[in-house]
Tab-separated table of C-alpha atoms in Angstrom:
chain	number	residue	atom	x	y	z
A	1	ALA	CA	35.096	124.678	-50.452
A	2	ASN	CA	35.487	122.362	-47.469
A	3	VAL	CA	38.152	120.311	-49.247
A	4	TYR	CA	40.228	123.451	-49.758
A	5	ASN	CA	39.826	124.376	-46.095
A	6	ILE	CA	41.136	120.960	-45.085
A	7	ILE	CA	44.113	121.198	-47.467
A	8	PHE	CA	44.935	124.744	-46.350
A	9	SER	CA	44.666	123.811	-42.665
A	10	VAL	CA	47.075	120.895	-43.171
A	11	LEU	CA	49.505	123.255	-44.944
A	12	ILE	CA	49.257	125.754	-42.063
A	13	CYS	CA	49.922	122.982	-39.530
A	14	ILE	CA	52.991	121.894	-41.501
A	15	CYS	CA	54.263	125.483	-41.753
A	16	GLU	CA	53.824	126.184	-38.064
A	17	GLY	CA	54.816	122.758	-36.751
A	18	LYS	CA	58.008	122.172	-34.848
A	19	GLU	CA	60.898	121.504	-37.165
A	20	ASP	CA	61.931	118.400	-35.177
A	21	TRP	CA	58.465	116.887	-35.511
A	22	MET	CA	58.317	117.584	-39.232
A	23	LYS	CA	61.742	116.003	-39.800
A	24	SER	CA	60.554	112.842	-38.070
A	25	CYS	CA	57.594	112.782	-40.496
A	26	GLY	CA	59.776	112.657	-43.594
A	27	ASP	CA	60.859	116.323	-43.492
A	28	LEU	CA	57.437	117.556	-44.598
A	29	GLN	CA	58.240	121.144	-43.687
A	30	GLY	CA	61.502	121.192	-45.642
A	31	LYS	CA	59.856	119.684	-48.726
A	32	LEU	CA	56.957	122.142	-48.512
A	33	PHE	CA	59.315	125.107	-48.179
A	34	GLN	CA	61.374	123.899	-51.174
A	35	ARG	CA	58.307	123.550	-53.407
A	36	CYS	CA	56.445	126.610	-52.087
A	37	PHE	CA	59.247	128.957	-51.029
A	38	PHE	CA	56.851	131.829	-50.295
A	39	LEU	CA	55.634	129.844	-47.256
A	40	ALA	CA	59.175	129.896	-45.849
A	41	THR	CA	59.162	133.695	-45.704
A	42	GLN	CA	57.250	135.766	-43.161
A	43	THR	CA	55.619	137.938	-45.827
A	44	GLY	CA	54.646	135.000	-48.031
A	45	ARG	CA	53.149	133.106	-45.135
A	46	ALA	CA	51.199	136.193	-44.018
A	47	LEU	CA	49.783	136.689	-47.513
A	48	PHE	CA	48.822	133.004	-47.633
A	49	TYR	CA	47.031	133.346	-44.286
A	50	PHE	CA	45.203	136.431	-45.567
A	51	TYR	CA	44.119	134.536	-48.675
A	52	VAL	CA	42.854	131.569	-46.636
A	53	GLY	CA	41.105	133.875	-44.174
A	54	SER	CA	39.411	135.929	-46.873
A	55	MET	CA	38.283	132.801	-48.727
A	56	THR	CA	36.893	131.428	-45.468
A	57	ILE	CA	34.906	134.622	-44.930
A	58	LEU	CA	33.665	134.850	-48.532
A	59	LEU	CA	32.634	131.209	-49.078
A	60	LEU	CA	30.175	130.781	-46.229
A	61	PRO	CA	28.275	127.535	-45.590
A	62	SER	CA	24.572	127.357	-44.894
A	63	GLY	CA	23.400	127.452	-41.304
A	64	PHE	CA	23.805	130.248	-38.791
A	65	ILE	CA	26.262	128.496	-36.462
A	66	TRP	CA	28.630	127.403	-39.253
A	67	THR	CA	28.443	130.837	-40.855
A	68	LEU	CA	29.381	132.437	-37.544
A	69	ILE	CA	32.260	129.986	-37.017
A	70	TYR	CA	33.603	130.603	-40.540
A	71	ILE	CA	33.403	134.375	-40.107
A	72	ILE	CA	35.247	134.220	-36.768
A	73	LEU	CA	37.963	131.876	-38.057
A	74	GLY	CA	38.445	133.820	-41.286
A	75	SER	CA	38.612	137.115	-39.415
A	76	CYS	CA	41.212	135.696	-37.014
A	77	LEU	CA	43.368	134.516	-39.921
A	78	CYS	CA	43.118	137.890	-41.652
A	79	LEU	CA	43.978	139.745	-38.448
A	80	LEU	CA	46.885	137.390	-37.798
A	81	SER	CA	48.213	137.970	-41.301
A	82	LEU	CA	48.022	141.747	-40.920
A	83	LEU	CA	49.877	141.549	-37.609
A	84	MET	CA	52.515	139.307	-39.193
A	85	LEU	CA	52.992	141.812	-42.031
A	86	PHE	CA	53.164	144.725	-39.608
A	87	PHE	CA	55.795	143.104	-37.394
A	88	ALA	CA	57.775	141.741	-40.337
A	89	HIS	CA	58.078	145.161	-41.974
A	90	CYS	CA	57.719	147.616	-39.087
A	91	GLY	CA	59.096	145.521	-36.245
A	92	ARG	CA	62.628	146.835	-36.675
A	93	CYS	CA	61.322	150.385	-36.309
A	94	LEU	CA	59.816	149.382	-32.969
A	95	GLY	CA	62.925	147.538	-31.809
A	96	SER	CA	61.402	144.082	-32.167
A	97	SER	CA	63.300	141.075	-33.514
A	98	TYR	CA	60.101	139.371	-34.720
A	99	GLY	CA	60.474	137.794	-38.135
A	100	GLN	CA	64.273	137.774	-38.054
A	101	MET	CA	66.027	134.462	-38.472
A	102	GLY	CA	68.298	133.342	-35.687
A	103	GLY	CA	66.545	134.897	-32.686
A	104	SER	CA	67.459	138.171	-31.016
A	105	SER	CA	70.918	138.502	-32.566
A	106	GLY	CA	69.494	138.633	-36.093
A	107	GLN	CA	72.222	136.378	-37.432
A	108	LEU	CA	71.602	133.235	-39.451
């Protein structure tokens, strides 16, 4: 389970990293988004975060401290994913431009 957590955390860092940094590292972000297009969309990334968070909560290690850390981290990822889904789909109703490409104008 720890190997998956490491792989998923590297994927999250690549998804959320600055585009300039990723281009200087061989365009990791662009290659990831081409192969796993769902990570390039707000909804797909939120569902991926929910999956990682729920797996972190469900596959707990032994030891009280590590169990507590895993529960907190998994809960944070699940909450983040729910907020991302809410703002991606209900943000326009609230007047927010969150999740729209191109900033506040909404244009590509």
